mmCIF file of C-alpha atoms in Angstrom:
data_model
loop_
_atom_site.group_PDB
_atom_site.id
_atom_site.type_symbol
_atom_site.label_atom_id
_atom_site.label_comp_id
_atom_site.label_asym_id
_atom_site.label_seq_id
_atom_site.Cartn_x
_atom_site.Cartn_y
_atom_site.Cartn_z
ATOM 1 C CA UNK D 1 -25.660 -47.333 19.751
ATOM 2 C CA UNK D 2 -28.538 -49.879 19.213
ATOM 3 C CA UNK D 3 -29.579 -51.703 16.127
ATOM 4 C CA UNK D 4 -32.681 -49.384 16.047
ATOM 5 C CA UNK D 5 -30.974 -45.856 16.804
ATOM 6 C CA UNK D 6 -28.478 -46.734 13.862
ATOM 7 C CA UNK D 7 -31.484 -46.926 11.197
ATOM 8 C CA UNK D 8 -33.235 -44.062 12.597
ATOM 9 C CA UNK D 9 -30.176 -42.183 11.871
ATOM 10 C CA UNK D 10 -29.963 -43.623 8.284
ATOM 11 C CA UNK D 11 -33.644 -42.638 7.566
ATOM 12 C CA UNK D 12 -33.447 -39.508 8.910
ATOM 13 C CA UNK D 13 -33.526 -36.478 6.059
ATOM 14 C CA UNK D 14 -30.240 -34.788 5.600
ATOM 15 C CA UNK D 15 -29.263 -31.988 8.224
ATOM 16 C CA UNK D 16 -30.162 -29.586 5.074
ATOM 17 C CA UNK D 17 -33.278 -31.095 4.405
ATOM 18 C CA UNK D 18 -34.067 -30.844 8.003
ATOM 19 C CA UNK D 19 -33.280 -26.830 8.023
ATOM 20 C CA UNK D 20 -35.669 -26.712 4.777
ATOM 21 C CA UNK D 21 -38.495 -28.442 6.057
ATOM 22 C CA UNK D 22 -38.293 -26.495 9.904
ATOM 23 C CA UNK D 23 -37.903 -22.918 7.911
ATOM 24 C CA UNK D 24 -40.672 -23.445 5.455
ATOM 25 C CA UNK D 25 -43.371 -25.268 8.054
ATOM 26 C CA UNK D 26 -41.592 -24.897 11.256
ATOM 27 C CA UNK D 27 -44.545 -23.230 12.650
ATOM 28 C CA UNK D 28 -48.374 -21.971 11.479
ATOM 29 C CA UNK D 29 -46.944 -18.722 10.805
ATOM 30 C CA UNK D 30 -43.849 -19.930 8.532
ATOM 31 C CA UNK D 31 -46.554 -22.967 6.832
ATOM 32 C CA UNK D 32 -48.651 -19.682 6.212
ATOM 33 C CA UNK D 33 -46.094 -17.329 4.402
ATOM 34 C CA UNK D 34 -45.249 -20.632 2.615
ATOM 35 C CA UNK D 35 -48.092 -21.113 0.785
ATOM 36 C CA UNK D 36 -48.761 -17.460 0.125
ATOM 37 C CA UNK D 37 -45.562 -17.952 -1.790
ATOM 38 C CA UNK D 38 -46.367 -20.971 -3.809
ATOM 39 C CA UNK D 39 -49.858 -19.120 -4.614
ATOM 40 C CA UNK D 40 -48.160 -16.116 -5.713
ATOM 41 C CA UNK D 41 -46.449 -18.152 -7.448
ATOM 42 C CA UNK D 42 -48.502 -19.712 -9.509
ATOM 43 C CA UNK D 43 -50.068 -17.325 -10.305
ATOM 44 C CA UNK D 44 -47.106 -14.420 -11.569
ATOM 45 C CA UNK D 45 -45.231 -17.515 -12.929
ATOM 46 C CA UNK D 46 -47.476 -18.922 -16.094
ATOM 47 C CA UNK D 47 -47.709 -15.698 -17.846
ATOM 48 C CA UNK D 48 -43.922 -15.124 -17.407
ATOM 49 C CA UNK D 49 -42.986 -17.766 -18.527
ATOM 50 C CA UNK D 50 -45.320 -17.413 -21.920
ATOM 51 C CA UNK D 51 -44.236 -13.751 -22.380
ATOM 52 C CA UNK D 52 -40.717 -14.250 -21.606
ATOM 53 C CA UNK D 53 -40.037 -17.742 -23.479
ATOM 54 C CA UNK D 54 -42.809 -19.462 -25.299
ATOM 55 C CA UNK D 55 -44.262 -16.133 -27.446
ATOM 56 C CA UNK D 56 -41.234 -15.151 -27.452
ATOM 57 C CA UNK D 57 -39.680 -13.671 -30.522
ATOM 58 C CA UNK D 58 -35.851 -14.732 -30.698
ATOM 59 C CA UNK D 59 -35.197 -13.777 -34.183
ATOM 60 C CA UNK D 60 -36.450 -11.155 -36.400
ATOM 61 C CA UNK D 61 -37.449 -7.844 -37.394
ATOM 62 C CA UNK D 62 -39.354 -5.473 -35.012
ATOM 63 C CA UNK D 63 -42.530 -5.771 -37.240
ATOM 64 C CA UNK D 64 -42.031 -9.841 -36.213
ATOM 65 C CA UNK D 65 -41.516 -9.003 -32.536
ATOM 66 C CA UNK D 66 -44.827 -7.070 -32.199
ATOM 67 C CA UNK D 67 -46.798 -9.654 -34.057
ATOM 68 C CA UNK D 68 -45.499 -12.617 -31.841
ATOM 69 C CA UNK D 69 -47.203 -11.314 -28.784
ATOM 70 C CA UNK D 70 -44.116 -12.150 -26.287
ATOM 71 C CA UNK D 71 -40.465 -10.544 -25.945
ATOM 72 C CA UNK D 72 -38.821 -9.358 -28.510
ATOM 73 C CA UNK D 73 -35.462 -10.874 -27.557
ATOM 74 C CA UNK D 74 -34.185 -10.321 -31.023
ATOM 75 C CA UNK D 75 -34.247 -6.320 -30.343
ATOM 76 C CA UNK D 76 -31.338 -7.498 -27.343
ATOM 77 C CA UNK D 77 -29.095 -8.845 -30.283
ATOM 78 C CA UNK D 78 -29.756 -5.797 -32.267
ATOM 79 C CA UNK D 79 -28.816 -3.395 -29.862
ATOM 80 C CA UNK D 80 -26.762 -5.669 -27.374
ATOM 81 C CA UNK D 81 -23.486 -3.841 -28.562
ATOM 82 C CA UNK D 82 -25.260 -0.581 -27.704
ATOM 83 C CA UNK D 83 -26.220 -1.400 -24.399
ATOM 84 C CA UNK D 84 -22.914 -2.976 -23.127
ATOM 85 C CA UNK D 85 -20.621 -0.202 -25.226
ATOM 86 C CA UNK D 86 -22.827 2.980 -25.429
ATOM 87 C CA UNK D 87 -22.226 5.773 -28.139
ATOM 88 C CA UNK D 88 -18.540 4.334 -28.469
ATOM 89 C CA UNK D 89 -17.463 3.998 -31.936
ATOM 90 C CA UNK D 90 -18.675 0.380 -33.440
ATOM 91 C CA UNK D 91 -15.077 -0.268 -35.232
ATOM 92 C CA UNK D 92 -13.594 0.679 -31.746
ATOM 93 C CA UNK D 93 -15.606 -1.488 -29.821
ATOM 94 C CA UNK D 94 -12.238 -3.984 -29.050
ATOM 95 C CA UNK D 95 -10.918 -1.304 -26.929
ATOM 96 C CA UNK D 96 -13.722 -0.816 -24.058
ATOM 97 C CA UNK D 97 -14.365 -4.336 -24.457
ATOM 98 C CA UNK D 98 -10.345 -4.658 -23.620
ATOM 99 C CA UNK D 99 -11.083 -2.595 -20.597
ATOM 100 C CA UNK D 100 -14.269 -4.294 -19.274
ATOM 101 C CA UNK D 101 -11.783 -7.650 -19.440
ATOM 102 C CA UNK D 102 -9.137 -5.916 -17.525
ATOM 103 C CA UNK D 103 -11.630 -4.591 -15.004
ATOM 104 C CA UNK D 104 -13.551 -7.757 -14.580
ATOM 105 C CA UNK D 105 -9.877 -9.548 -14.244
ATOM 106 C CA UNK D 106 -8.510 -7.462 -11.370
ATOM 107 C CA UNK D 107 -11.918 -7.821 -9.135
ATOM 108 C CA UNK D 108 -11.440 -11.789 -9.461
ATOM 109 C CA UNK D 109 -7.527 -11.461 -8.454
ATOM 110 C CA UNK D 110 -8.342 -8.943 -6.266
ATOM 111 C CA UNK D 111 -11.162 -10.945 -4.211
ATOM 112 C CA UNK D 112 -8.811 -14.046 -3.746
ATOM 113 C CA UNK D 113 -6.873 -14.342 -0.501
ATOM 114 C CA UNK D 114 -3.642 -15.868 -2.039
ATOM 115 C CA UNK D 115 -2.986 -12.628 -4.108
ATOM 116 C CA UNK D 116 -3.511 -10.089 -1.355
ATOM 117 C CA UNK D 117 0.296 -8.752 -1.120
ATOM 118 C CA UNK D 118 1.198 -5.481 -1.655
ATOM 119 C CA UNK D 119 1.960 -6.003 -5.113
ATOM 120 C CA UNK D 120 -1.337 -5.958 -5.776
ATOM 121 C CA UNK D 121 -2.025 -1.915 -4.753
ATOM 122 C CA UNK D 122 0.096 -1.116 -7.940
ATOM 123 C CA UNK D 123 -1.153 -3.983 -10.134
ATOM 124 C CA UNK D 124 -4.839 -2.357 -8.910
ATOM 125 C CA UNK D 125 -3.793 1.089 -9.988
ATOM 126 C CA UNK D 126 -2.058 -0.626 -13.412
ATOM 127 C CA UNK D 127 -5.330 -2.250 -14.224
ATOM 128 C CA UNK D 128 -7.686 1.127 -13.855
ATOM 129 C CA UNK D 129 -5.115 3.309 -15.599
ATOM 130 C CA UNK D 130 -5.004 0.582 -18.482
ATOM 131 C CA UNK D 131 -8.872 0.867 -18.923
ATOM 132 C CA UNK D 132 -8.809 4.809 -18.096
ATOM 133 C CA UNK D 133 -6.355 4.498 -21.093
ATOM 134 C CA UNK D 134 -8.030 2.161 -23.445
ATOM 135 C CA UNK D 135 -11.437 4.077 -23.206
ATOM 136 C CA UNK D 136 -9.840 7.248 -24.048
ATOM 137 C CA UNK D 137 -8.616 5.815 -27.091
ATOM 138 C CA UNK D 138 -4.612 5.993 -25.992
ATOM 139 C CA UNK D 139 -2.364 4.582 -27.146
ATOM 140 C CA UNK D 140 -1.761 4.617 -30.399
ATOM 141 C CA UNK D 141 -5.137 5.873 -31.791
ATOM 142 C CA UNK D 142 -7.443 8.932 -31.946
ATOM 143 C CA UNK D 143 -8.519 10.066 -28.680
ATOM 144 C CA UNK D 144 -12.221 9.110 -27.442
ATOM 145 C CA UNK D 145 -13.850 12.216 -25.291
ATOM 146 C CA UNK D 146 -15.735 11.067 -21.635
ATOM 147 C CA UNK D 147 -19.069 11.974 -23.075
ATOM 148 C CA UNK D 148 -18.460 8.967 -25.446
ATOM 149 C CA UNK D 149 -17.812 6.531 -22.771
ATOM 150 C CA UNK D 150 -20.865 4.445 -21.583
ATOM 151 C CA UNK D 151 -22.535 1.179 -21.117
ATOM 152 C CA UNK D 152 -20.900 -1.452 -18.773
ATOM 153 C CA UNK D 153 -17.539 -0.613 -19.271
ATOM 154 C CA UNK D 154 -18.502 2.657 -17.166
ATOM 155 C CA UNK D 155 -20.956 1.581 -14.672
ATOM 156 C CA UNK D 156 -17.395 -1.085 -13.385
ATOM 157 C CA UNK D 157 -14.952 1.866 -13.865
ATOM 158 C CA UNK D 158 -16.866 4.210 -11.708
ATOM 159 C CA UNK D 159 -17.687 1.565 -9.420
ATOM 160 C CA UNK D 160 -14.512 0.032 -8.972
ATOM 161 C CA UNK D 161 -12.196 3.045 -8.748
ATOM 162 C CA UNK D 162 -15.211 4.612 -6.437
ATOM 163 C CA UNK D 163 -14.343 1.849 -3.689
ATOM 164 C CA UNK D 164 -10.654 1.608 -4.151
ATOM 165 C CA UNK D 165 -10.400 5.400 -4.454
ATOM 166 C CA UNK D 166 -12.293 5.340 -1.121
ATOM 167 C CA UNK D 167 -10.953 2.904 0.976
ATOM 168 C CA UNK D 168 -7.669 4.458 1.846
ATOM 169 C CA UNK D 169 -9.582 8.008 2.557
ATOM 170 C CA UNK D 170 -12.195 6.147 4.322
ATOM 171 C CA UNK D 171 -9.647 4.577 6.939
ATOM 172 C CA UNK D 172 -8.154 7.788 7.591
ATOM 173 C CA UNK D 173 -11.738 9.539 8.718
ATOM 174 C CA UNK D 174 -12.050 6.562 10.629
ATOM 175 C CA UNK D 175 -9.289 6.535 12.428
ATOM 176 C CA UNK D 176 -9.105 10.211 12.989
ATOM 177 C CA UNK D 177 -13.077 9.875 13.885
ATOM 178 C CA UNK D 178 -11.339 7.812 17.267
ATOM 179 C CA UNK D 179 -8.561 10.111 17.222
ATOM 180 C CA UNK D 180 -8.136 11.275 20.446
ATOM 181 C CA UNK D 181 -7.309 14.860 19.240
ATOM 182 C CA UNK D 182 -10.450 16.980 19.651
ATOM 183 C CA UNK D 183 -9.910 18.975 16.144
ATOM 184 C CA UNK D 184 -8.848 15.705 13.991
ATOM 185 C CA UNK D 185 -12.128 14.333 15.321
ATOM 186 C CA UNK D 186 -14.118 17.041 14.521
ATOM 187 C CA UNK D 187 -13.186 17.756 11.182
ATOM 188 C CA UNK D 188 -12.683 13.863 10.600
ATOM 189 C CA UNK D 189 -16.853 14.025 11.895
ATOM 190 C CA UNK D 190 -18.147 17.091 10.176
ATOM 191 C CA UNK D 191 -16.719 15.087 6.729
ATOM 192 C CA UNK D 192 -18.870 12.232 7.473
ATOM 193 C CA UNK D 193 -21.990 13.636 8.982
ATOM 194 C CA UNK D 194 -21.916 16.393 5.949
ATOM 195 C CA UNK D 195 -21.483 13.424 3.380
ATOM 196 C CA UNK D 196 -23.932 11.090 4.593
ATOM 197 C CA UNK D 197 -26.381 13.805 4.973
ATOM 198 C CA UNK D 198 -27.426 14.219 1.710
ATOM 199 C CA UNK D 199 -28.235 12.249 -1.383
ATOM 200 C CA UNK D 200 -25.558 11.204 -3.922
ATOM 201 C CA UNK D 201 -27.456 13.126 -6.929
ATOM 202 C CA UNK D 202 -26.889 16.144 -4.440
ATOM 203 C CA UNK D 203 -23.169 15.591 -4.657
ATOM 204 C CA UNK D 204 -23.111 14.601 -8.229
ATOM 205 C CA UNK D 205 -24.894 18.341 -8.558
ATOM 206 C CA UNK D 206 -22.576 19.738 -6.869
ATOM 207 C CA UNK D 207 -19.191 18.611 -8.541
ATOM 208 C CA UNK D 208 -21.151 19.150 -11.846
ATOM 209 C CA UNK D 209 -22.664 22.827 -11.278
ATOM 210 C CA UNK D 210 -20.841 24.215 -8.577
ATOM 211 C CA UNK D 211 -16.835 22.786 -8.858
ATOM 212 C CA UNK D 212 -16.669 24.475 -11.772
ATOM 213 C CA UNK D 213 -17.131 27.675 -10.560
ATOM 214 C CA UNK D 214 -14.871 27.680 -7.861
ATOM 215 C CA UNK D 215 -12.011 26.592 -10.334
ATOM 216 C CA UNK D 216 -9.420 29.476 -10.931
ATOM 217 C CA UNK D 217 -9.976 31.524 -14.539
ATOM 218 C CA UNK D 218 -8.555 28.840 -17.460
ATOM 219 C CA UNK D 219 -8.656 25.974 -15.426
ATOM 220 C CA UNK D 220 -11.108 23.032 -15.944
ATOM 221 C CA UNK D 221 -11.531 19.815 -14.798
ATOM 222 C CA UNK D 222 -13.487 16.651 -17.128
ATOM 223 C CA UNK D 223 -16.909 16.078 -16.283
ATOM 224 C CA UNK D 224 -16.576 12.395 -15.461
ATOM 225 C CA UNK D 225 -13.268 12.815 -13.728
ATOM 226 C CA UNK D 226 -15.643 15.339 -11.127
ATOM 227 C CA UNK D 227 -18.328 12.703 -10.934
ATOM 228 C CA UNK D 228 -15.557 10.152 -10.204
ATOM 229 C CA UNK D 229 -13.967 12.379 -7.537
ATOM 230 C CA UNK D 230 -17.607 12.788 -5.884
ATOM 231 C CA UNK D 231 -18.709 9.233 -5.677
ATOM 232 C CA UNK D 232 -15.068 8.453 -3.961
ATOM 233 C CA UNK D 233 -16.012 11.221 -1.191
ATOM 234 C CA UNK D 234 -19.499 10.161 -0.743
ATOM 235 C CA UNK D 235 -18.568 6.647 -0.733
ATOM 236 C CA UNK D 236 -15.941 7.325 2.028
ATOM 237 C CA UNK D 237 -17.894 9.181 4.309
ATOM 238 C CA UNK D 238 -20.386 5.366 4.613
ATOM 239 C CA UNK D 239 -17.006 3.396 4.403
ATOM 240 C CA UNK D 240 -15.481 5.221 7.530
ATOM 241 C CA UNK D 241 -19.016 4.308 9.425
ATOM 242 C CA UNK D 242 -18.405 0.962 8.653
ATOM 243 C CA UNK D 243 -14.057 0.426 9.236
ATOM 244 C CA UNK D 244 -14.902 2.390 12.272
ATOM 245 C CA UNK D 245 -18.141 -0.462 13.448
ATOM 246 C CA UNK D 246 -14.839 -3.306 13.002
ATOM 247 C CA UNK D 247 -12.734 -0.836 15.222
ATOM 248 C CA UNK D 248 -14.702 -0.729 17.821
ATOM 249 C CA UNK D 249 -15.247 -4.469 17.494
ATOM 250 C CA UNK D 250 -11.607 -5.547 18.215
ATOM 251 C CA UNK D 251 -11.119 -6.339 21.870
ATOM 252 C CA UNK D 252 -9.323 -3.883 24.062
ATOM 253 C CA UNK D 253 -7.006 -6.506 25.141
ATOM 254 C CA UNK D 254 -5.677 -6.144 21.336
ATOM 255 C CA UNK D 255 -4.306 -2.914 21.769
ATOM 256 C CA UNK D 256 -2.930 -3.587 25.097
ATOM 257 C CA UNK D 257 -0.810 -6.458 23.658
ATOM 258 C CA UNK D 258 0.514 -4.219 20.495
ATOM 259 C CA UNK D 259 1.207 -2.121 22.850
ATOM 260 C CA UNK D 260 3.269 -4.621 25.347
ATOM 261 C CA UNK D 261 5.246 -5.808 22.258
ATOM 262 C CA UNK D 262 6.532 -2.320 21.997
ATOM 263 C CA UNK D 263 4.335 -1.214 18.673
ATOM 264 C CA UNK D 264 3.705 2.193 18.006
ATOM 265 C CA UNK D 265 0.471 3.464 16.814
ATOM 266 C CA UNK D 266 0.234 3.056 13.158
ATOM 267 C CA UNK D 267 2.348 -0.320 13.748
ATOM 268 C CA UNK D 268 -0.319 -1.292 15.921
ATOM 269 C CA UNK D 269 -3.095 -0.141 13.183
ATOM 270 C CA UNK D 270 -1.599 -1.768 10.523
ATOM 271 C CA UNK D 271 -0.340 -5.723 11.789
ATOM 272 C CA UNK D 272 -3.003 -6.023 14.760
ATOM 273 C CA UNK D 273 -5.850 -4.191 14.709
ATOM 274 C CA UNK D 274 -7.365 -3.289 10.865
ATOM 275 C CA UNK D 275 -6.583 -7.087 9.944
ATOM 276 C CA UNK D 276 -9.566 -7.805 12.506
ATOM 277 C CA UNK D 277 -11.640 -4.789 12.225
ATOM 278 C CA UNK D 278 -11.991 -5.199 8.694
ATOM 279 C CA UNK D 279 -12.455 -8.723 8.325
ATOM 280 C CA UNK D 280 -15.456 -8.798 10.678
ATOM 281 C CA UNK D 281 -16.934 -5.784 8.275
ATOM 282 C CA UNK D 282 -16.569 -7.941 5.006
ATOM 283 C CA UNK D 283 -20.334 -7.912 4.638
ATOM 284 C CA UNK D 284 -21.073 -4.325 5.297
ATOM 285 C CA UNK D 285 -18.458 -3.383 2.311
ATOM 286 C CA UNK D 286 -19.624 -6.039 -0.481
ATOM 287 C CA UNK D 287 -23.297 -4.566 0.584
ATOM 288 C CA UNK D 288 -21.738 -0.983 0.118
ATOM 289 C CA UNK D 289 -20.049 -2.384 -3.231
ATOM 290 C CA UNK D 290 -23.173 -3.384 -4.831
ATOM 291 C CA UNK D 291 -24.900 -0.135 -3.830
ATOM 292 C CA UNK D 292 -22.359 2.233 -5.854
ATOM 293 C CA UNK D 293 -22.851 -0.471 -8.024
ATOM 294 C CA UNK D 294 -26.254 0.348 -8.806
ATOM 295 C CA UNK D 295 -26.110 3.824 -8.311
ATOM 296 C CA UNK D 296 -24.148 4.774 -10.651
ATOM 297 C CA UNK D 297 -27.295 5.124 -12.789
ATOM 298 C CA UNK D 298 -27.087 8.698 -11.175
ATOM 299 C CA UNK D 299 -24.543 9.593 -13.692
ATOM 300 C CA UNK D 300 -27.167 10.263 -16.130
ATOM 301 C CA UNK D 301 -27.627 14.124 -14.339
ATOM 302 C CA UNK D 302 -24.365 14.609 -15.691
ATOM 303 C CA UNK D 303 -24.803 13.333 -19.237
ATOM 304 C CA UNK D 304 -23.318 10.240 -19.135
ATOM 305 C CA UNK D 305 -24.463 6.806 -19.989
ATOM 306 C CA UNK D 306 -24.048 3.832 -18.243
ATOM 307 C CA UNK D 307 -25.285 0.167 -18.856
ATOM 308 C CA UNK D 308 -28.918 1.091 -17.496
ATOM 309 C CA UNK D 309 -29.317 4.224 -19.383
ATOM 310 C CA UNK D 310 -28.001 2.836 -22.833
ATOM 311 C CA UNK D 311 -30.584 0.484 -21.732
ATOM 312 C CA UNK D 312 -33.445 2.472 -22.152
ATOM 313 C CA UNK D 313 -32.226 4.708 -25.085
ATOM 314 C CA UNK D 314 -31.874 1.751 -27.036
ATOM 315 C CA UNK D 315 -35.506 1.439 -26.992
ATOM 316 C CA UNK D 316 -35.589 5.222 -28.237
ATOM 317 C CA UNK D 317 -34.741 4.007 -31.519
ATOM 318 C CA UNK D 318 -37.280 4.163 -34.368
ATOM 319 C CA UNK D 319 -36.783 1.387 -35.800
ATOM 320 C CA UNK D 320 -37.247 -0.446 -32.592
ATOM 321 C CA UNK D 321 -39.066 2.019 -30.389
ATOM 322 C CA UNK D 322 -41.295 0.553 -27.830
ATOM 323 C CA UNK D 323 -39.350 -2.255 -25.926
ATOM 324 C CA UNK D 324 -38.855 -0.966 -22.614
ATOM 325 C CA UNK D 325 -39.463 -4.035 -20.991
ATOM 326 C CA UNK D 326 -36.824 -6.366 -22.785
ATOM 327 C CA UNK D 327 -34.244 -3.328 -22.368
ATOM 328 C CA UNK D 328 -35.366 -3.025 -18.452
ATOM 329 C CA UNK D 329 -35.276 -6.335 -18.136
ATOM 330 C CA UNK D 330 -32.195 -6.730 -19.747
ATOM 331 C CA UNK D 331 -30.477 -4.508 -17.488
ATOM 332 C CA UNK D 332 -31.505 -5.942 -14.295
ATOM 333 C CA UNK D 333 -30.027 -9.292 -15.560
ATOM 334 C CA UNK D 334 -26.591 -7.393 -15.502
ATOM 335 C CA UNK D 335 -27.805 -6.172 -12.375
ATOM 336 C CA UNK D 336 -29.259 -9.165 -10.018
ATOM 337 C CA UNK D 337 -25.860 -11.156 -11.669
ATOM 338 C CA UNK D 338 -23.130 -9.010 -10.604
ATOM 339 C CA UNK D 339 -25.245 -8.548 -7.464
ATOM 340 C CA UNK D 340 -25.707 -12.001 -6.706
ATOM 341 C CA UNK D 341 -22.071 -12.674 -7.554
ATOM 342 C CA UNK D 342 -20.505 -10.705 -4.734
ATOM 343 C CA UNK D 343 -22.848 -11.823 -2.233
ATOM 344 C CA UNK D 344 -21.847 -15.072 -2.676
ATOM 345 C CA UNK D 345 -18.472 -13.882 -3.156
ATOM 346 C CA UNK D 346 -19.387 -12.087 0.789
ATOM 347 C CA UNK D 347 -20.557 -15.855 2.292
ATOM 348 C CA UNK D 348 -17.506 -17.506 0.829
ATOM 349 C CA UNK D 349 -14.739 -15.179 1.561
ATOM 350 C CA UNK D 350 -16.166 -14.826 5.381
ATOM 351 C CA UNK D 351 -16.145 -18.802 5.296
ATOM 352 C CA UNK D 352 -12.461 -18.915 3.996
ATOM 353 C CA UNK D 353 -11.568 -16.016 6.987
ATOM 354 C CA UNK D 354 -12.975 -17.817 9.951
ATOM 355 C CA UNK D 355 -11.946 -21.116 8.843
ATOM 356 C CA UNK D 356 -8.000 -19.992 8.446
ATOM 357 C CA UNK D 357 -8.011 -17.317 11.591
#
């Protein structure tokens, strides 16, 4: 390499820099949406910034708030407790608090690749009947009923145990949806197709209005535990679609050579094929994740709170009545962080898989 080639290189802009510059003004079109950004901008940014931050009020009563002309961030710190805990009792508040820990600790064991054994199926199940346990005010003190239960602590219960309670159900109607007996597959199809033909709210309805009902004379089943039950067979029915996509993805020639080494079927499923199938699918599931995720809002039709809703009753109080916009915008904090979080969680863990297949 010549003299002159060697300090081109040096004072060329980083290969990131490079990607930057050809995204933003690689063409008219891009240079175009570019500055239609930086206008927009400019001009949504100022009076967020002076509403959000420089009016704002930090500290405070609400008479304070309203005469400071900004956000009343000091109505977050009044009612943050609220918000994350719902109608739980205040001197209780250690206990769901306990159980949004526990939750929150599981997910980050749970997403690293050094602790996926099989210990960690019971340890899963230990860690959601621990919070199940804690909410419900057991052991040791007065029990808590479901319609108590609200705020964060909920929205990561019903999420969690949603796509764990799923995933096992959701690889069965996948694999029966290939099955190559005609009344497995049909029923396995009629499941999904029925499931992902109608809303969640629609389901939430149903295990609310209609479950009920069917139950035998004397026998009754909690509220949230039917809610919970119905977001794990809705969620299924979109999981199967998407363990099925990572079946058909794995080469024939996979099958073939399970099958040489003298594997039967579910040996075949298990060491060979879902390993692949589901590791090419890791986006699809962390996008499904932070769907159920959010819409667990639904939960409201049922009389339940979760971090959203305490949200916006918060701002029902008189005392503080009126801020819908710092509770609102509160929530979707919660919301875009957790959200944000597993994405990135998504890019790194499908980094970490292709670098160590």
């Amino acid at each position: 390499m010549s003299a002159d080639a060697a300090l081109a290189g040096r004072l060329a802009p980083p290969r990131h820099w490079r990607a930057w510059r050809d995204g933003l003004f690689g063409s008219p079109g891009n240079a175009l949406i570019t500055l239609a950004c930086v206008v927009l901008l400019a001009w949504a940014l100022p009076p967020l910034l002076r509403w959000a931050v420089l009016d704002a009020a930090w500290t405070g009563s609400a008479d304070a708030c309203r005469a400071a002309g900004g956000a009343c961030w000091a109505f977050i710190g009044e009612k943050l407790r609220y918000i994350l805990f719902g109608l739980y009792e205040p001197d209780r508040h250690w206990r769901p608090a306990t159980a949004l820990v526990l939750l929150l600790g599981f997910a980050v064991l749970a997403g690293l690749p050094r602790f996926w054994r099989p210990g960690m199926v019971p340890a899963g199940a230990a860690a959601l009947g621990g919070a199940v346990l804690l909410l419900a005010g057991l052991p040791g003190g007065e029990p808590v009923p479901t319609d108590r239960w609200g705020g964060l602590p909920l929205t990561l219960l019903l999420a969690f145990a949603g796509m764990t309670g799923a995933f096992p159900l959701a690889v069965l109607l996948a694999l029966g949806r290939r099955s190559g007996m005609g009344v497995v597959r049909l029923a396995c199809v009629m499941v999904i197709e029925v499931l992902r033909g109608v809303p969640l709210i629609a389901v939430l309805y149903v295990a609310t209005l209609l479950v009920p009902l069917m139950l035998p004379a004397g026998v009754s089943l909690d509220k949230l535990l039917r809610a919970q039950l119905a977001i794990i067979l809705f969620v299924s029915a979109y999981m199967a679609e998407i363990v099925r996509a990572g079946l058909q993805a794995v080469p024939n020639g996979q099958y073939e050579a399970a099958k040489a080494l003298g594997l039967g079927y579910w040996g075949t499923m298990r060491l060979v094929v879902l390993p692949q199938a589901l590791r090419t699918v890791i986006p699809s599931l962390v996008t499904l994740g932070i769907g159920i995720f959010q819409d667990t809002t639904l939960i409201v039709v049922i009389g339940l709170f979760d971090v959203l809703n305490t949200a916006r009753s918060s701002a029902a109080d008189p005392q503080w009545i009126g801020f819908y916009d710092e509770a609102f915008g509160f929530a979707a904090l919660l919301y875009l962080g957790f959200s944000v979080a597993a994405s990135r969680y998504s890019l790194w863990l499908e980094r970490r898989l292709t670098t160590t297949a």
